[in-house]
Every structure is written in C-alpha cells, then in structure tokens.
Amino acid sequence: GHFEVRSQQKGKEESYEVDLEASTCSCADWEHRAPIVNGRRLCKHVLAALILRKLGPLARTSPARMEMIHDRP
C-alpha cells in the first residue's frame, strides 16, 4: 500500500510518501540513517504505515490516525 505520512515537526507542513510494497519512504532518514531490519529499511514513517496496515479497518476509525496518516489507493 501507499501512504502519506505527515511530518511531526512543529511548524513543518511536509508529508512523506511511503510505499510498503517497495519498502521506501521519501524522507531523508530513510535514505541516510534508517536501519535495515529483516531486509526492510525502517524509518518512523514506514513503521507508522506498517502499524496502520496491521490495524486495518480499526485504524480507519481512529481520530489519532486521521491527523497523521492517509492511506493512498
């Protein structure tokens, strides 16, 4: 799945594109500092998308989820 994950830095209106099939994120941390775990490079945006995917329909009703992550078809 494709996800758009908003930055959590104050005053920053940026979002990052996460592609779980390709295991990629558009953030600088993913490119330069993210550790590789089980063959997948993990930044906090990839982790957030993985959690959302695991929660499935439950996540779509959570108010906290709506502010941070958007599932992209």
MMTF fields as JSON, N, C-alpha, C and O atoms, coordinates in Angstrom:
{
  "mmtfVersion": "1.0.0",
  "mmtfProducer": "UNKNOWN",
  "numBonds": 291,
  "numAtoms": 292,
  "numGroups": 73,
  "numChains": 1,
  "numModels": 1,
  "chainsPerModel": [1],
  "groupsPerChain": [73],
  "chainIdList": ["A"],
  "bondAtomList": [4, 2, 8, 6, 12, 10, 16, 14, 20, 18, 24, 22, 28, 26, 32, 30, 36, 34, 40, 38, 44, 42, 48, 46, 52, 50, 56, 54, 60, 58, 64, 62, 68, 66, 72, 70, 76, 74, 80, 78, 84, 82, 88, 86, 92, 90, 96, 94, 100, 98, 104, 102, 108, 106, 112, 110, 116, 114, 120, 118, 124, 122, 128, 126, 132, 130, 136, 134, 140, 138, 144, 142, 148, 146, 152, 150, 156, 154, 160, 158, 164, 162, 168, 166, 172, 170, 176, 174, 180, 178, 184, 182, 188, 186, 192, 190, 196, 194, 200, 198, 204, 202, 208, 206, 212, 210, 216, 214, 220, 218, 224, 222, 228, 226, 232, 230, 236, 234, 240, 238, 244, 242, 248, 246, 252, 250, 256, 254, 260, 258, 264, 262, 268, 266, 272, 270, 276, 274, 280, 278, 284, 282, 288, 286],
  "bondOrderList": [1, 1, 1, 1, 1, 1, 1, 1, 1, 1, 1, 1, 1, 1, 1, 1, 1, 1, 1, 1, 1, 1, 1, 1, 1, 1, 1, 1, 1, 1, 1, 1, 1, 1, 1, 1, 1, 1, 1, 1, 1, 1, 1, 1, 1, 1, 1, 1, 1, 1, 1, 1, 1, 1, 1, 1, 1, 1, 1, 1, 1, 1, 1, 1, 1, 1, 1, 1, 1, 1, 1, 1],
  "groupList": [{"groupName": "GLY", "atomNameList": ["N", "CA", "C", "O"], "elementList": ["N", "C", "C", "O"], "formalChargeList": [0, 0, 0, 0], "bondAtomList": [1, 0, 2, 1, 3, 2], "bondOrderList": [1, 1, 2], "singleLetterCode": "G", "chemCompType": "PEPTIDE LINKING"}, {"groupName": "HIS", "atomNameList": ["N", "CA", "C", "O"], "elementList": ["N", "C", "C", "O"], "formalChargeList": [0, 0, 0, 0], "bondAtomList": [1, 0, 2, 1, 3, 2], "bondOrderList": [1, 1, 2], "singleLetterCode": "H", "chemCompType": "L-PEPTIDE LINKING"}, {"groupName": "PHE", "atomNameList": ["N", "CA", "C", "O"], "elementList": ["N", "C", "C", "O"], "formalChargeList": [0, 0, 0, 0], "bondAtomList": [1, 0, 2, 1, 3, 2], "bondOrderList": [1, 1, 2], "singleLetterCode": "F", "chemCompType": "L-PEPTIDE LINKING"}, {"groupName": "GLU", "atomNameList": ["N", "CA", "C", "O"], "elementList": ["N", "C", "C", "O"], "formalChargeList": [0, 0, 0, 0], "bondAtomList": [1, 0, 2, 1, 3, 2], "bondOrderList": [1, 1, 2], "singleLetterCode": "E", "chemCompType": "L-PEPTIDE LINKING"}, {"groupName": "VAL", "atomNameList": ["N", "CA", "C", "O"], "elementList": ["N", "C", "C", "O"], "formalChargeList": [0, 0, 0, 0], "bondAtomList": [1, 0, 2, 1, 3, 2], "bondOrderList": [1, 1, 2], "singleLetterCode": "V", "chemCompType": "L-PEPTIDE LINKING"}, {"groupName": "ARG", "atomNameList": ["N", "CA", "C", "O"], "elementList": ["N", "C", "C", "O"], "formalChargeList": [0, 0, 0, 0], "bondAtomList": [1, 0, 2, 1, 3, 2], "bondOrderList": [1, 1, 2], "singleLetterCode": "R", "chemCompType": "L-PEPTIDE LINKING"}, {"groupName": "SER", "atomNameList": ["N", "CA", "C", "O"], "elementList": ["N", "C", "C", "O"], "formalChargeList": [0, 0, 0, 0], "bondAtomList": [1, 0, 2, 1, 3, 2], "bondOrderList": [1, 1, 2], "singleLetterCode": "S", "chemCompType": "L-PEPTIDE LINKING"}, {"groupName": "GLN", "atomNameList": ["N", "CA", "C", "O"], "elementList": ["N", "C", "C", "O"], "formalChargeList": [0, 0, 0, 0], "bondAtomList": [1, 0, 2, 1, 3, 2], "bondOrderList": [1, 1, 2], "singleLetterCode": "Q", "chemCompType": "L-PEPTIDE LINKING"}, {"groupName": "LYS", "atomNameList": ["N", "CA", "C", "O"], "elementList": ["N", "C", "C", "O"], "formalChargeList": [0, 0, 0, 0], "bondAtomList": [1, 0, 2, 1, 3, 2], "bondOrderList": [1, 1, 2], "singleLetterCode": "K", "chemCompType": "L-PEPTIDE LINKING"}, {"groupName": "TYR", "atomNameList": ["N", "CA", "C", "O"], "elementList": ["N", "C", "C", "O"], "formalChargeList": [0, 0, 0, 0], "bondAtomList": [1, 0, 2, 1, 3, 2], "bondOrderList": [1, 1, 2], "singleLetterCode": "Y", "chemCompType": "L-PEPTIDE LINKING"}, {"groupName": "ASP", "atomNameList": ["N", "CA", "C", "O"], "elementList": ["N", "C", "C", "O"], "formalChargeList": [0, 0, 0, 0], "bondAtomList": [1, 0, 2, 1, 3, 2], "bondOrderList": [1, 1, 2], "singleLetterCode": "D", "chemCompType": "L-PEPTIDE LINKING"}, {"groupName": "LEU", "atomNameList": ["N", "CA", "C", "O"], "elementList": ["N", "C", "C", "O"], "formalChargeList": [0, 0, 0, 0], "bondAtomList": [1, 0, 2, 1, 3, 2], "bondOrderList": [1, 1, 2], "singleLetterCode": "L", "chemCompType": "L-PEPTIDE LINKING"}, {"groupName": "ALA", "atomNameList": ["N", "CA", "C", "O"], "elementList": ["N", "C", "C", "O"], "formalChargeList": [0, 0, 0, 0], "bondAtomList": [1, 0, 2, 1, 3, 2], "bondOrderList": [1, 1, 2], "singleLetterCode": "A", "chemCompType": "L-PEPTIDE LINKING"}, {"groupName": "THR", "atomNameList": ["N", "CA", "C", "O"], "elementList": ["N", "C", "C", "O"], "formalChargeList": [0, 0, 0, 0], "bondAtomList": [1, 0, 2, 1, 3, 2], "bondOrderList": [1, 1, 2], "singleLetterCode": "T", "chemCompType": "L-PEPTIDE LINKING"}, {"groupName": "CYS", "atomNameList": ["N", "CA", "C", "O"], "elementList": ["N", "C", "C", "O"], "formalChargeList": [0, 0, 0, 0], "bondAtomList": [1, 0, 2, 1, 3, 2], "bondOrderList": [1, 1, 2], "singleLetterCode": "C", "chemCompType": "L-PEPTIDE LINKING"}, {"groupName": "TRP", "atomNameList": ["N", "CA", "C", "O"], "elementList": ["N", "C", "C", "O"], "formalChargeList": [0, 0, 0, 0], "bondAtomList": [1, 0, 2, 1, 3, 2], "bondOrderList": [1, 1, 2], "singleLetterCode": "W", "chemCompType": "L-PEPTIDE LINKING"}, {"groupName": "PRO", "atomNameList": ["N", "CA", "C", "O"], "elementList": ["N", "C", "C", "O"], "formalChargeList": [0, 0, 0, 0], "bondAtomList": [1, 0, 2, 1, 3, 2], "bondOrderList": [1, 1, 2], "singleLetterCode": "P", "chemCompType": "L-PEPTIDE LINKING"}, {"groupName": "ILE", "atomNameList": ["N", "CA", "C", "O"], "elementList": ["N", "C", "C", "O"], "formalChargeList": [0, 0, 0, 0], "bondAtomList": [1, 0, 2, 1, 3, 2], "bondOrderList": [1, 1, 2], "singleLetterCode": "I", "chemCompType": "L-PEPTIDE LINKING"}, {"groupName": "ASN", "atomNameList": ["N", "CA", "C", "O"], "elementList": ["N", "C", "C", "O"], "formalChargeList": [0, 0, 0, 0], "bondAtomList": [1, 0, 2, 1, 3, 2], "bondOrderList": [1, 1, 2], "singleLetterCode": "N", "chemCompType": "L-PEPTIDE LINKING"}, {"groupName": "MET", "atomNameList": ["N", "CA", "C", "O"], "elementList": ["N", "C", "C", "O"], "formalChargeList": [0, 0, 0, 0], "bondAtomList": [1, 0, 2, 1, 3, 2], "bondOrderList": [1, 1, 2], "singleLetterCode": "M", "chemCompType": "L-PEPTIDE LINKING"}],
  "groupTypeList": [0, 1, 2, 3, 4, 5, 6, 7, 7, 8, 0, 8, 3, 3, 6, 9, 3, 4, 10, 11, 3, 12, 6, 13, 14, 6, 14, 12, 10, 15, 3, 1, 5, 12, 16, 17, 4, 18, 0, 5, 5, 11, 14, 8, 1, 4, 11, 12, 12, 11, 17, 11, 5, 8, 11, 0, 16, 11, 12, 5, 13, 6, 16, 12, 5, 19, 3, 19, 17, 1, 10, 5, 16],
  "groupIdList": [1, 2, 3, 4, 5, 6, 7, 8, 9, 10, 11, 12, 13, 14, 15, 16, 17, 18, 19, 20, 21, 22, 23, 24, 25, 26, 27, 28, 29, 30, 31, 32, 33, 34, 35, 36, 37, 38, 39, 40, 41, 42, 43, 44, 45, 46, 47, 48, 49, 50, 51, 52, 53, 54, 55, 56, 57, 58, 59, 60, 61, 62, 63, 64, 65, 66, 67, 68, 69, 70, 71, 72, 73],
  "secStructList": [7, 3, 3, 3, 3, 3, 7, 7, 1, 6, 6, 7, 7, 7, 3, 3, 3, 3, 3, 6, 6, 6, 6, 3, 3, 1, 1, 2, 2, 2, 2, 2, 6, 7, 7, 3, 3, 6, 6, 3, 3, 7, 7, 2, 2, 2, 2, 2, 2, 2, 2, 2, 2, 2, 2, 4, 4, 4, 4, 4, 4, 7, 2, 2, 2, 2, 2, 2, 3, 3, 3, 3, 7],
  "xCoordList": [0.809, 0.0, 0.857, 2.019, 0.253, 0.89, 0.262, -0.957, 1.099, 0.638, 1.309, 2.435, 0.606, 1.16, 1.229, 0.198, 2.422, 2.617, 3.104, 4.124, 2.378, 2.742, 3.926, 4.104, 4.727, 5.833, 5.271, 4.213, 5.98, 5.539, 6.31, 6.089, 7.212, 7.958, 7.045, 6.285, 7.131, 6.294, 6.625, 7.788, 5.572, 5.74, 6.111, 6.334, 6.18, 6.564, 5.342, 4.745, 4.976, 3.798, 4.222, 3.805, 5.031, 5.554, 4.972, 4.682, 4.807, 4.358, 5.365, 6.081, 5.411, 6.327, 5.532, 4.536, 5.97, 5.336, 5.976, 7.194, 5.141, 5.611, 4.985, 3.774, 5.823, 5.357, 5.793, 6.975, 4.842, 5.191, 5.611, 6.426, 5.073, 5.481, 6.956, 7.701, 7.364, 8.757, 9.632, 10.857, 8.999, 9.687, 10.509, 11.708, 9.84, 10.518, 9.76, 8.554, 10.494, 9.929, 10.696, 11.883, 10.017, 10.666, 11.438, 11.968, 11.519, 12.223, 13.739, 14.22, 14.465, 15.933, 16.427, 17.458, 15.718, 16.134, 16.147, 17.066, 15.125, 15.068, 16.284, 16.885, 16.63, 17.747, 19.107, 19.979, 19.302, 20.646, 20.869, 21.996, 19.82, 20.06, 19.221, 19.509, 18.203, 17.283, 17.971, 18.641, 17.808, 18.395, 17.64, 16.471, 18.318, 17.678, 17.349, 18.226, 16.059, 15.573, 14.825, 13.86, 15.275, 14.652, 14.524, 13.507, 15.559, 15.587, 14.798, 14.686, 14.252, 13.441, 14.065, 14.343, 14.282, 14.802, 13.64, 12.576, 13.845, 12.755, 13.026, 13.963, 12.191, 12.143, 10.803, 9.984, 10.566, 9.323, 8.091, 6.999, 8.249, 7.103, 6.708, 5.522, 7.704, 7.426, 6.788, 5.837, 7.31, 6.729, 5.269, 4.423, 4.97, 3.594, 2.676, 1.559, 3.133, 2.331, 2.137, 1.054, 3.17, 3.051, 2.022, 1.233, 2.039, 1.078, -0.334, -1.258, -0.504, -1.817, -2.332, -3.498, -1.472, -1.89, -2.29, -3.269, -1.543, -1.836, -3.174, -3.927, -3.475, -4.728, -5.933, -7.048, -5.71, -6.779, -7.952, -7.758, -9.177, -10.38, -10.435, -10.994, -9.876, -9.863, -9.158, -9.608, -8.069, -7.296, -8.078, -7.852, -8.98, -9.728, -10.753, -11.28, -11.036, -11.974, -11.275, -11.937, -9.961, -9.21, -8.939, -8.357, -9.352, -9.095, -7.613, -7.23, -6.772, -5.327, -4.749, -3.879, -5.201, -4.707, -5.047, -4.232, -6.228, -6.662, -5.797, -5.676, -5.201, -4.371, -2.98, -2.32, -2.512, -1.122, -0.919, 0.038, -1.792, -1.539, -2.75, -3.889, -2.497, -3.553, -3.184, -2.105, -4.083, -3.907, -4.141, -5.154, -3.199, -3.322, -3.625, -2.867, -4.723, -5.092, -4.13, -4.31],
  "yCoordList": [-1.177, 0.0, 1.247, 1.239, 2.301, 3.615, 4.466, 4.475, 5.18, 6.015, 7.375, 7.501, 8.386, 9.722, 9.963, 9.952, 10.18, 10.367, 11.793, 12.205, 12.535, 13.927, 14.014, 13.172, 15.053, 15.336, 15.722, 16.345, 15.352, 15.708, 16.898, 17.284, 17.49, 18.646, 19.867, 20.109, 20.632, 21.828, 22.819, 23.063, 23.376, 24.387, 23.827, 24.591, 22.524, 21.912, 21.268, 20.355, 21.739, 21.235, 20.271, 20.417, 19.308, 18.372, 16.984, 16.592, 16.251, 14.865, 13.999, 14.47, 12.734, 11.788, 10.667, 10.201, 10.245, 9.157, 7.841, 7.678, 6.897, 5.574, 4.544, 4.542, 3.675, 2.563, 1.277, 0.932, 0.572, -0.626, -1.791, -2.615, -1.878, -2.968, -2.82, -3.8, -1.597, -1.342, -1.092, -1.044, -0.931, -0.631, 0.65, 0.662, 1.737, 3.019, 4.135, 4.044, 5.186, 6.412, 7.577, 7.456, 8.699, 9.856, 10.728, 11.766, 10.338, 11.161, 10.941, 9.914, 11.929, 11.852, 10.775, 10.153, 10.541, 9.498, 8.126, 7.335, 7.847, 6.553, 6.402, 5.331, 7.467, 7.432, 7.299, 6.592, 7.965, 8.082, 7.374, 6.971, 7.207, 6.719, 5.523, 4.914, 5.182, 4.131, 2.765, 2.384, 2.035, 0.694, -0.283, -0.071, -1.338, -2.391, -3.541, -4.089, -3.898, -4.964, -5.97, -5.617, -7.214, -8.26, -7.855, -8.119, -7.214, -6.838, -5.597, -5.256, -4.917, -3.717, -2.544, -2.633, -1.446, -0.23, 0.422, 0.647, 0.726, 1.223, 2.627, 2.845, 3.562, 4.88, 4.949, 4.04, 5.988, 6.055, 6.153, 5.763, 6.664, 6.766, 5.39, 5.085, 4.564, 3.195, 2.413, 1.661, 2.593, 1.909, 2.32, 1.468, 3.6, 4.074, 3.443, 3.038, 3.359, 2.754, 1.259, 0.729, 0.576, -0.851, -1.096, -2.039, -0.241, -0.367, -0.125, -0.866, 0.906, 1.201, 0.027, -0.35, -0.541, -1.686, -2.863, -3.55, -3.101, -4.208, -4.004, -4.96, -2.775, -2.483, -2.572, -2.835, -2.354, -2.486, -1.566, -0.378, -2.098, -1.265, -0.5, 0.595, -1.046, -0.365, 0.988, 1.971, 1.042, 2.281, 3.364, 4.548, 2.993, 3.97, 4.727, 5.75, 4.24, 4.928, 5.655, 6.293, 5.57, 6.192, 7.665, 7.969, 8.604, 10.024, 10.361, 11.225, 9.71, 9.991, 9.643, 10.356, 8.588, 8.14, 9.151, 9.39, 9.747, 10.645, 11.89, 12.461, 12.32, 13.514, 13.25, 14.184, 12.025, 11.761, 11.021, 11.302, 10.086, 9.178, 9.106, 9.049, 9.11, 8.928, 7.723, 7.674, 6.76, 5.602, 6.08, 6.717, 5.771, 6.217, 5.032, 4.062, 5.088, 3.959, 3.769, 2.861],
  "zCoordList": [0.0, 0.0, 0.0, 0.406, -0.463, -0.456, 0.628, 0.797, 1.359, 2.458, 2.383, 1.902, 2.862, 3.03, 4.53, 5.204, 5.061, 6.493, 6.727, 6.176, 7.538, 7.816, 8.77, 9.65, 8.572, 9.477, 10.838, 10.926, 11.895, 13.242, 13.803, 14.951, 13.015, 13.481, 13.509, 12.572, 14.598, 14.738, 13.623, 13.303, 13.049, 12.016, 10.654, 9.715, 10.53, 9.26, 8.621, 9.191, 7.451, 6.745, 5.642, 4.493, 5.982, 4.987, 5.209, 6.339, 4.124, 4.185, 3.45, 2.566, 3.822, 3.196, 2.553, 3.106, 1.403, 0.675, 1.089, 1.008, 1.538, 1.941, 1.006, 0.787, 0.461, -0.38, 0.318, 0.308, 0.921, 1.687, 0.796, 1.212, -0.419, -1.315, -1.707, -1.726, -2.015, -2.391, -1.165, -1.273, 0.005, 1.252, 1.135, 1.413, 0.715, 0.557, 1.26, 1.494, 1.589, 2.146, 1.533, 1.232, 1.351, 0.734, 1.724, 1.329, 2.998, 3.996, 3.936, 3.456, 4.433, 4.456, 5.412, 5.154, 6.506, 7.451, 6.777, 6.991, 5.962, 5.276, 4.365, 4.287, 3.691, 2.745, 3.427, 2.921, 4.565, 5.143, 6.478, 6.767, 7.31, 8.664, 9.099, 10.129, 8.343, 8.79, 8.822, 7.863, 9.912, 9.987, 9.085, 8.761, 8.69, 7.904, 8.843, 9.511, 8.882, 9.752, 8.878, 8.2, 8.898, 8.081, 6.62, 5.978, 6.105, 4.701, 4.342, 3.164, 5.333, 5.093, 5.835, 7.031, 5.121, 5.758, 6.511, 5.936, 7.807, 8.645, 9.185, 9.953, 8.767, 9.404, 10.141, 10.002, 10.906, 11.679, 10.784, 11.196, 9.577, 8.671, 8.128, 8.003, 7.807, 7.368, 8.514, 8.304, 9.72, 10.88, 11.089, 11.362, 10.964, 11.13, 10.08, 10.4, 8.85, 7.785, 8.024, 7.775, 8.504, 8.806, 9.915, 9.843, 10.939, 12.031, 11.509, 11.847, 10.688, 10.128, 9.301, 9.412, 8.482, 7.665, 8.542, 8.25, 9.613, 10.518, 11.227, 11.413, 11.621, 12.311, 11.384, 11.833, 10.094, 9.11, 9.378, 9.635, 9.322, 9.465, 10.788, 10.837, 11.843, 13.133, 13.021, 13.609, 12.28, 12.146, 11.419, 11.665, 10.542, 9.774, 10.623, 10.186, 11.817, 12.696, 13.841, 14.659, 13.908, 14.993, 14.686, 13.646, 15.576, 15.327, 15.247, 14.457, 16.034, 16.006, 14.65, 14.15, 14.061, 12.764, 11.679, 10.788, 11.733, 10.676, 10.574, 9.49, 11.655, 11.635, 11.099, 10.645, 11.133, 10.799, 9.491, 8.77, 9.168, 8.054, 7.139, 7.602, 5.86, 4.874, 4.02, 3.43, 3.959, 3.092, 1.667, 1.377, 0.778, -0.602, -1.49, -1.5, -2.241, -3.105, -4.261, -5.072]
}
